[in-house]
PDB file of C-alpha atoms in Angstrom:
ATOM      1  CA  MET S   1      74.916  14.047 -16.585  1.00 53.00           C
ATOM      2  CA  PRO S   2      74.684  11.483 -13.648  1.00 59.00           C
ATOM      3  CA  SER S   3      75.662   7.932 -14.454  1.00 58.00           C
ATOM      4  CA  THR S   4      73.253   5.132 -14.558  1.00 68.00           C
ATOM      5  CA  GLY S   5      73.723   4.044 -10.932  1.00 72.00           C
ATOM      6  CA  ALA S   6      72.816   7.672  -9.658  1.00 77.00           C
ATOM      7  CA  GLY S   7      69.886   7.967 -12.016  1.00 77.00           C
ATOM      8  CA  ARG S   8      68.425   4.566 -10.869  1.00 84.00           C
ATOM      9  CA  ARG S   9      68.847   5.972  -7.050  1.00 89.00           C
ATOM     10  CA  ARG S  10      67.064   9.196  -8.336  1.00 90.00           C
ATOM     11  CA  ILE S  11      64.050   7.070  -9.640  1.00 89.00           C
ATOM     12  CA  ILE S  12      63.917   4.720  -6.290  1.00 91.00           C
ATOM     13  CA  ILE S  13      63.889   8.104  -4.400  1.00 92.00           C
ATOM     14  CA  PHE S  14      61.265   9.787  -6.519  1.00 90.00           C
ATOM     15  CA  ALA S  15      59.097   6.599  -6.146  1.00 91.00           C
ATOM     16  CA  LEU S  16      59.280   6.625  -2.456  1.00 93.00           C
ATOM     17  CA  ILE S  17      58.506  10.584  -2.238  1.00 91.00           C
ATOM     18  CA  ILE S  18      55.426   9.554  -4.746  1.00 89.00           C
ATOM     19  CA  CYS S  19      54.659   6.382  -2.417  1.00 91.00           C
ATOM     20  CA  LEU S  20      54.444   8.572   0.506  1.00 93.00           C
ATOM     21  CA  LEU S  21      52.178  11.353  -0.799  1.00 89.00           C
ATOM     22  CA  LEU S  22      49.927   8.894  -2.416  1.00 86.00           C
ATOM     23  CA  ALA S  23      49.525   7.213   1.318  1.00 91.00           C
ATOM     24  CA  THR S  24      49.158  10.312   2.673  1.00 91.00           C
ATOM     25  CA  GLY S  25      46.483  11.555   0.174  1.00 86.00           C
ATOM     26  CA  GLY S  26      44.838   8.082   0.389  1.00 86.00           C
ATOM     27  CA  VAL S  27      44.519   8.132   4.337  1.00 89.00           C
ATOM     28  CA  LEU S  28      43.139  11.403   4.778  1.00 86.00           C
ATOM     29  CA  ILE S  29      40.559  10.399   2.108  1.00 84.00           C
ATOM     30  CA  ALA S  30      39.635   7.228   3.897  1.00 85.00           C
ATOM     31  CA  LYS S  31      38.911   9.279   7.016  1.00 85.00           C
ATOM     32  CA  GLY S  32      36.758  11.137   5.168  1.00 83.00           C
ATOM     33  CA  PHE S  33      38.551  14.265   4.316  1.00 82.00           C
ATOM     34  CA  LEU S  34      39.517  16.374   1.121  1.00 80.00           C
ATOM     35  CA  THR S  35      36.186  14.700  -0.954  1.00 82.00           C
ATOM     36  CA  ILE S  36      33.303  16.092  -2.502  1.00 79.00           C
ATOM     37  CA  GLU S  37      31.325  14.760   0.475  1.00 83.00           C
ATOM     38  CA  TRP S  38      33.723  16.591   3.101  1.00 87.00           C
ATOM     39  CA  LEU S  39      33.590  19.785   1.423  1.00 83.00           C
ATOM     40  CA  ASN S  40      29.654  19.465   1.246  1.00 83.00           C
ATOM     41  CA  THR S  41      29.865  19.065   5.470  1.00 87.00           C
ATOM     42  CA  GLN S  42      32.164  21.506   5.804  1.00 88.00           C
ATOM     43  CA  ILE S  43      31.482  24.441   3.892  1.00 87.00           C
ATOM     44  CA  ASP S  44      30.105  26.653   6.210  1.00 89.00           C
ATOM     45  CA  SER S  45      33.669  26.773   8.265  1.00 91.00           C
ATOM     46  CA  LEU S  46      35.424  26.619   5.352  1.00 91.00           C
ATOM     47  CA  GLU S  47      33.609  29.838   3.945  1.00 91.00           C
ATOM     48  CA  GLU S  48      34.441  31.671   7.527  1.00 92.00           C
ATOM     49  CA  THR S  49      38.081  30.851   7.125  1.00 93.00           C
ATOM     50  CA  LEU S  50      38.602  31.468   3.679  1.00 94.00           C
ATOM     51  CA  ASN S  51      36.688  34.908   3.751  1.00 94.00           C
ATOM     52  CA  ARG S  52      39.040  36.217   6.554  1.00 94.00           C
ATOM     53  CA  PRO S  53      42.260  38.452   5.633  1.00 94.00           C
ATOM     54  CA  TYR S  54      44.684  35.521   5.095  1.00 95.00           C
ATOM     55  CA  GLY S  55      42.119  33.347   3.307  1.00 95.00           C
ATOM     56  CA  PRO S  56      43.252  33.714  -0.151  1.00 96.00           C
ATOM     57  CA  VAL S  57      46.696  32.681   0.469  1.00 96.00           C
ATOM     58  CA  LEU S  58      45.547  29.799   2.967  1.00 96.00           C
ATOM     59  CA  TYR S  59      43.604  28.800  -0.374  1.00 95.00           C
ATOM     60  CA  VAL S  60      46.068  28.955  -2.215  1.00 96.00           C
ATOM     61  CA  LEU S  61      48.466  26.915   0.081  1.00 95.00           C
ATOM     62  CA  GLY S  62      45.513  24.620   0.510  1.00 93.00           C
ATOM     63  CA  THR S  63      45.353  23.959  -3.557  1.00 93.00           C
ATOM     64  CA  ILE S  64      49.019  23.622  -3.784  1.00 93.00           C
ATOM     65  CA  ALA S  65      48.804  20.486  -1.022  1.00 91.00           C
ATOM     66  CA  PHE S  66      46.222  19.006  -3.152  1.00 87.00           C
ATOM     67  CA  ILE S  67      48.426  18.930  -6.131  1.00 90.00           C
ATOM     68  CA  GLY S  68      51.581  17.700  -4.116  1.00 86.00           C
ATOM     69  CA  LEU S  69      49.343  15.184  -2.568  1.00 85.00           C
ATOM     70  CA  GLN S  70      48.765  13.668  -5.986  1.00 79.00           C
ATOM     71  CA  ILE S  71      44.977  14.300  -5.049  1.00 79.00           C
ATOM     72  CA  PRO S  72      42.955  15.591  -8.591  1.00 70.00           C
ATOM     73  CA  GLY S  73      42.296  19.026  -7.584  1.00 75.00           C
ATOM     74  CA  VAL S  74      38.404  19.186  -8.450  1.00 84.00           C
ATOM     75  CA  VAL S  75      37.626  20.105  -4.275  1.00 87.00           C
ATOM     76  CA  PRO S  76      39.550  23.308  -4.437  1.00 92.00           C
ATOM     77  CA  VAL S  77      38.242  24.104  -8.112  1.00 93.00           C
ATOM     78  CA  ILE S  78      34.673  23.771  -6.698  1.00 91.00           C
ATOM     79  CA  LEU S  79      35.236  25.171  -3.564  1.00 91.00           C
ATOM     80  CA  ALA S  80      36.445  28.706  -4.692  1.00 94.00           C
ATOM     81  CA  PRO S  81      33.424  29.722  -6.539  1.00 93.00           C
ATOM     82  CA  LEU S  82      31.277  28.821  -3.382  1.00 92.00           C
ATOM     83  CA  VAL S  83      33.575  31.481  -1.272  1.00 93.00           C
ATOM     84  CA  TYR S  84      34.314  34.283  -3.672  1.00 94.00           C
ATOM     85  CA  GLY S  85      33.361  35.978  -6.660  1.00 92.00           C
ATOM     86  CA  LEU S  86      34.105  34.449 -10.318  1.00 91.00           C
ATOM     87  CA  ALA S  87      37.062  36.382 -11.224  1.00 94.00           C
ATOM     88  CA  GLU S  88      38.689  36.033  -8.037  1.00 96.00           C
ATOM     89  CA  SER S  89      38.207  32.206  -7.868  1.00 96.00           C
ATOM     90  CA  PHE S  90      39.444  31.751 -11.139  1.00 95.00           C
ATOM     91  CA  PHE S  91      42.723  33.905 -10.398  1.00 96.00           C
ATOM     92  CA  LEU S  92      43.251  31.964  -7.013  1.00 97.00           C
ATOM     93  CA  THR S  93      42.785  28.679  -8.413  1.00 96.00           C
ATOM     94  CA  MET S  94      44.943  28.969 -11.361  1.00 96.00           C
ATOM     95  CA  ILE S  95      47.656  30.170  -8.945  1.00 96.00           C
ATOM     96  CA  GLY S  96      47.461  27.273  -7.021  1.00 95.00           C
ATOM     97  CA  VAL S  97      47.228  24.717  -9.289  1.00 94.00           C
ATOM     98  CA  ASN S  98      49.906  26.026 -11.675  1.00 94.00           C
ATOM     99  CA  ILE S  99      52.228  26.272  -9.035  1.00 95.00           C
ATOM    100  CA  GLY S 100      51.549  22.690  -7.546  1.00 92.00           C
ATOM    101  CA  MET S 101      51.618  21.170 -10.953  1.00 93.00           C
ATOM    102  CA  ILE S 102      54.967  23.237 -12.065  1.00 94.00           C
ATOM    103  CA  ALA S 103      56.409  21.800  -8.440  1.00 93.00           C
ATOM    104  CA  THR S 104      55.703  18.130  -9.689  1.00 92.00           C
ATOM    105  CA  PHE S 105      56.908  18.995 -12.751  1.00 94.00           C
ATOM    106  CA  LEU S 106      60.197  20.304 -11.687  1.00 94.00           C
ATOM    107  CA  ALA S 107      61.006  17.296  -8.793  1.00 93.00           C
ATOM    108  CA  ALA S 108      59.916  14.775 -11.711  1.00 92.00           C
ATOM    109  CA  ARG S 109      62.546  16.418 -14.129  1.00 93.00           C
ATOM    110  CA  TYR S 110      65.280  16.696 -11.642  1.00 92.00           C
ATOM    111  CA  PHE S 111      64.950  12.809 -10.435  1.00 92.00           C
ATOM    112  CA  LEU S 112      63.902  11.144 -13.704  1.00 91.00           C
ATOM    113  CA  ARG S 113      65.058  13.024 -16.937  1.00 90.00           C
ATOM    114  CA  ASP S 114      68.381  12.283 -17.176  1.00 87.00           C
ATOM    115  CA  TYR S 115      67.375   8.485 -17.004  1.00 86.00           C
ATOM    116  CA  PHE S 116      64.725   8.491 -19.043  1.00 87.00           C
ATOM    117  CA  ALA S 117      64.691  11.245 -21.747  1.00 85.00           C
ATOM    118  CA  PRO S 118      67.220   9.431 -23.621  1.00 84.00           C
ATOM    119  CA  LYS S 119      65.338   5.984 -23.576  1.00 82.00           C
ATOM    120  CA  LEU S 120      62.197   7.972 -24.663  1.00 81.00           C
ATOM    121  CA  GLU S 121      63.816   9.325 -27.541  1.00 77.00           C
ATOM    122  CA  LYS S 122      65.134   6.233 -28.746  1.00 78.00           C
ATOM    123  CA  GLY S 123      61.851   4.538 -27.845  1.00 69.00           C
ATOM    124  CA  ARG S 124      58.613   4.107 -29.716  1.00 75.00           C
ATOM    125  CA  LEU S 125      57.218   6.985 -28.052  1.00 75.00           C
ATOM    126  CA  ASN S 126      59.720   9.069 -29.995  1.00 80.00           C
ATOM    127  CA  ARG S 127      57.650  11.266 -32.448  1.00 81.00           C
ATOM    128  CA  PHE S 128      55.678  12.307 -29.134  1.00 81.00           C
ATOM    129  CA  THR S 129      58.752  13.527 -27.234  1.00 85.00           C
ATOM    130  CA  ARG S 130      59.885  15.617 -30.592  1.00 85.00           C
ATOM    131  CA  HIS S 131      56.205  16.798 -30.675  1.00 84.00           C
ATOM    132  CA  LEU S 132      56.965  18.035 -26.929  1.00 88.00           C
ATOM    133  CA  GLU S 133      60.538  19.657 -27.596  1.00 88.00           C
ATOM    134  CA  THR S 134      59.482  21.100 -30.981  1.00 89.00           C
ATOM    135  CA  ASN S 135      55.815  22.066 -30.343  1.00 88.00           C
ATOM    136  CA  GLY S 136      55.727  22.043 -26.611  1.00 89.00           C
ATOM    137  CA  ILE S 137      53.080  24.855 -25.875  1.00 91.00           C
ATOM    138  CA  LEU S 138      50.363  23.116 -28.364  1.00 87.00           C
ATOM    139  CA  THR S 139      51.115  19.547 -27.177  1.00 88.00           C
ATOM    140  CA  MET S 140      50.555  20.625 -23.402  1.00 91.00           C
ATOM    141  CA  SER S 141      47.575  22.260 -24.097  1.00 88.00           C
ATOM    142  CA  PHE S 142      45.998  19.347 -25.892  1.00 85.00           C
ATOM    143  CA  LEU S 143      47.211  16.777 -23.181  1.00 87.00           C
ATOM    144  CA  ARG S 144      45.961  19.069 -20.234  1.00 87.00           C
ATOM    145  CA  ILE S 145      42.708  19.279 -22.361  1.00 81.00           C
ATOM    146  CA  ALA S 146      42.584  15.699 -22.500  1.00 78.00           C
ATOM    147  CA  LEU S 147      43.707  14.506 -19.212  1.00 79.00           C
ATOM    148  CA  TRP S 148      43.207  17.778 -17.117  1.00 79.00           C
ATOM    149  CA  MET S 149      44.673  17.411 -13.651  1.00 79.00           C
ATOM    150  CA  PHE S 150      45.899  13.353 -14.067  1.00 80.00           C
ATOM    151  CA  PRO S 151      48.990  13.498 -11.438  1.00 80.00           C
ATOM    152  CA  PRO S 152      50.929  10.676 -13.386  1.00 83.00           C
ATOM    153  CA  MET S 153      51.191  13.483 -16.425  1.00 86.00           C
ATOM    154  CA  ASN S 154      53.211  15.747 -14.471  1.00 86.00           C
ATOM    155  CA  TRP S 155      55.505  12.784 -14.011  1.00 87.00           C
ATOM    156  CA  ALA S 156      55.696  11.440 -17.380  1.00 88.00           C
ATOM    157  CA  ILE S 157      56.014  15.213 -18.996  1.00 93.00           C
ATOM    158  CA  GLY S 158      58.765  15.816 -16.549  1.00 91.00           C
ATOM    159  CA  ALA S 159      60.860  13.216 -17.844  1.00 90.00           C
ATOM    160  CA  THR S 160      61.140  14.360 -21.307  1.00 91.00           C
ATOM    161  CA  ASN S 161      63.002  17.435 -22.429  1.00 91.00           C
ATOM    162  CA  ILE S 162      60.388  19.781 -22.977  1.00 93.00           C
ATOM    163  CA  ARG S 163      61.372  23.319 -22.074  1.00 94.00           C
ATOM    164  CA  ILE S 164      60.023  24.848 -18.980  1.00 94.00           C
ATOM    165  CA  ARG S 165      58.158  27.652 -20.689  1.00 95.00           C
ATOM    166  CA  ASP S 166      56.239  25.428 -22.965  1.00 95.00           C
ATOM    167  CA  TYR S 167      55.348  23.503 -20.090  1.00 95.00           C
ATOM    168  CA  VAL S 168      54.200  26.789 -18.117  1.00 95.00           C
ATOM    169  CA  ILE S 169      52.382  28.085 -21.075  1.00 95.00           C
ATOM    170  CA  GLY S 170      50.458  25.012 -22.159  1.00 93.00           C
ATOM    171  CA  ASN S 171      49.475  24.198 -18.810  1.00 93.00           C
ATOM    172  CA  ILE S 172      47.914  27.654 -18.463  1.00 94.00           C
ATOM    173  CA  ILE S 173      46.151  27.601 -22.053  1.00 91.00           C
ATOM    174  CA  GLY S 174      44.814  24.130 -21.309  1.00 89.00           C
ATOM    175  CA  LEU S 175      43.498  24.182 -17.462  1.00 91.00           C
ATOM    176  CA  ALA S 176      42.336  27.620 -18.202  1.00 91.00           C
ATOM    177  CA  PRO S 177      38.833  26.882 -20.225  1.00 86.00           C
ATOM    178  CA  ILE S 178      37.948  23.664 -18.117  1.00 87.00           C
ATOM    179  CA  ILE S 179      38.450  25.538 -14.559  1.00 92.00           C
ATOM    180  CA  PHE S 180      36.567  28.480 -15.567  1.00 89.00           C
ATOM    181  CA  ALA S 181      33.775  26.358 -17.065  1.00 85.00           C
ATOM    182  CA  ILE S 182      33.597  24.260 -13.774  1.00 87.00           C
ATOM    183  CA  GLN S 183      33.596  27.293 -11.916  1.00 90.00           C
ATOM    184  CA  LEU S 184      31.144  29.136 -14.015  1.00 86.00           C
ATOM    185  CA  VAL S 185      28.673  26.496 -13.713  1.00 83.00           C
ATOM    186  CA  THR S 186      29.298  26.253  -9.765  1.00 86.00           C
ATOM    187  CA  TYR S 187      28.915  30.152  -9.217  1.00 86.00           C
ATOM    188  CA  ARG S 188      25.866  29.809 -11.037  1.00 79.00           C
ATOM    189  CA  LEU S 189      24.283  26.753  -9.432  1.00 78.00           C
ATOM    190  CA  LYS S 190      24.826  27.877  -6.172  1.00 77.00           C
ATOM    191  CA  SER S 191      22.540  31.023  -6.649  1.00 70.00           C
ATOM    192  CA  ILE S 192      19.660  28.270  -7.490  1.00 66.00           C
ATOM    193  CA  ASP S 193      17.008  27.725  -5.075  1.00 62.00           C
ATOM    194  CA  SER S 194      14.290  25.700  -6.824  1.00 58.00           C
ATOM    195  CA  VAL S 195      13.983  23.939 -10.223  1.00 56.00           C
ATOM    196  CA  VAL S 196      11.872  27.134 -11.097  1.00 58.00           C
ATOM    197  CA  ASP S 197      15.332  28.932 -10.850  1.00 59.00           C
ATOM    198  CA  LEU S 198      16.720  26.098 -13.650  1.00 58.00           C
ATOM    199  CA  LEU S 199      14.293  27.126 -16.306  1.00 64.00           C
ATOM    200  CA  ARG S 200      15.871  30.890 -16.271  1.00 70.00           C
ATOM    201  CA  PRO S 201      17.413  31.798 -19.856  1.00 73.00           C
ATOM    202  CA  GLU S 202      21.042  32.373 -18.194  1.00 66.00           C
ATOM    203  CA  SER S 203      20.570  28.806 -16.118  1.00 64.00           C
ATOM    204  CA  ILE S 204      19.493  27.351 -19.133  1.00 73.00           C
ATOM    205  CA  GLY S 205      22.396  28.872 -21.265  1.00 75.00           C
ATOM    206  CA  VAL S 206      25.189  28.391 -18.599  1.00 69.00           C
ATOM    207  CA  ILE S 207      24.190  24.475 -18.393  1.00 72.00           C
ATOM    208  CA  LEU S 208      23.849  23.901 -22.057  1.00 79.00           C
ATOM    209  CA  GLY S 209      27.306  25.770 -22.782  1.00 75.00           C
ATOM    210  CA  PHE S 210      28.915  23.699 -19.804  1.00 71.00           C
ATOM    211  CA  VAL S 211      27.504  20.288 -21.879  1.00 79.00           C
ATOM    212  CA  ALA S 212      28.859  21.835 -25.183  1.00 79.00           C
ATOM    213  CA  PHE S 213      32.122  22.227 -23.660  1.00 72.00           C
ATOM    214  CA  LEU S 214      32.435  18.797 -22.335  1.00 72.00           C
ATOM    215  CA  ILE S 215      31.589  17.619 -25.823  1.00 80.00           C
ATOM    216  CA  VAL S 216      34.612  19.396 -27.250  1.00 74.00           C
ATOM    217  CA  VAL S 217      36.752  18.329 -24.417  1.00 69.00           C
ATOM    218  CA  ALA S 218      35.628  14.665 -25.291  1.00 72.00           C
ATOM    219  CA  TRP S 219      35.885  15.032 -29.117  1.00 75.00           C
ATOM    220  CA  THR S 220      39.377  16.754 -28.415  1.00 65.00           C
ATOM    221  CA  ARG S 221      40.317  13.876 -25.979  1.00 63.00           C
ATOM    222  CA  ARG S 222      39.150  11.082 -28.617  1.00 70.00           C
ATOM    223  CA  ARG S 223      40.832  12.811 -31.493  1.00 67.00           C
ATOM    224  CA  TYR S 224      43.966  13.317 -29.702  1.00 57.00           C
ATOM    225  CA  MET S 225      44.326  10.092 -28.119  1.00 52.00           C
ATOM    226  CA  SER S 226      43.271   7.910 -31.034  1.00 53.00           C
ATOM    227  CA  THR S 227      45.802   9.660 -33.248  1.00 46.00           C
ATOM    228  CA  GLY S 228      48.508   8.664 -31.237  1.00 46.00           C
ATOM    229  CA  GLU S 229      47.564   5.488 -31.005  1.00 44.00           C
ATOM    230  CA  SER S 230      47.379   5.086 -34.501  1.00 45.00           C
ATOM    231  CA  ARG S 231      50.723   6.537 -34.981  1.00 45.00           C
ATOM    232  CA  SER S 232      52.298   3.962 -32.707  1.00 43.00           C
ATOM    233  CA  ARG S 233      50.397   1.236 -34.736  1.00 45.00           C
ATOM    234  CA  GLU S 234      52.049   2.889 -38.109  1.00 42.00           C
ATOM    235  CA  GLU S 235      55.415   2.869 -36.339  1.00 41.00           C
ATOM    236  CA  GLY S 236      55.256  -0.791 -34.855  1.00 43.00           C
TER     237      GLY S 236
END
């Protein structure tokens, strides 16, 4: 195990890397790139590029870059069903998002875990870290549903002793329903040309299903996060 001094140097290096990535992403967004508005204006050229033979690979690499730049990945999630079929969209997005998040997690584990994991086990979050170690898949799934692609979560989880297998499986379970729901709604809505189309039974069903899903996500987030807060108060 690295010494305290080595652990602190790793933290500084990690912080500098994150600051550089955040600054790069911030500059791109400030210049009008990588936003929903940018997607709306560039959809035709993006669709042409992504439908070429190398398009799926380019999409996956772009999604990984989004995650790496610490930008929430809603843009590539929405982009895929505007270009591809629903099944292909879901498959490509899950590959890109999970590779990006696993890479961020592993980087945080290398730079942060040796210093922070012992402190977390002795601190007020020890019950939470024990859940990650003993029931990592379920805990990780709830966290993904509650916080979705929130970038700092990857850094925090990387600093714990959760098993890599549990992180990967929990990630997939938590992300899959949210990504599928968003892409299903996007895929259906792109074929709607008028208000009349919204009144079709399948359109109403998709919209109501998505609203119900959001309610379940909000309930899960409130229940899970409030439980964590109440536990902290009990421990305090």
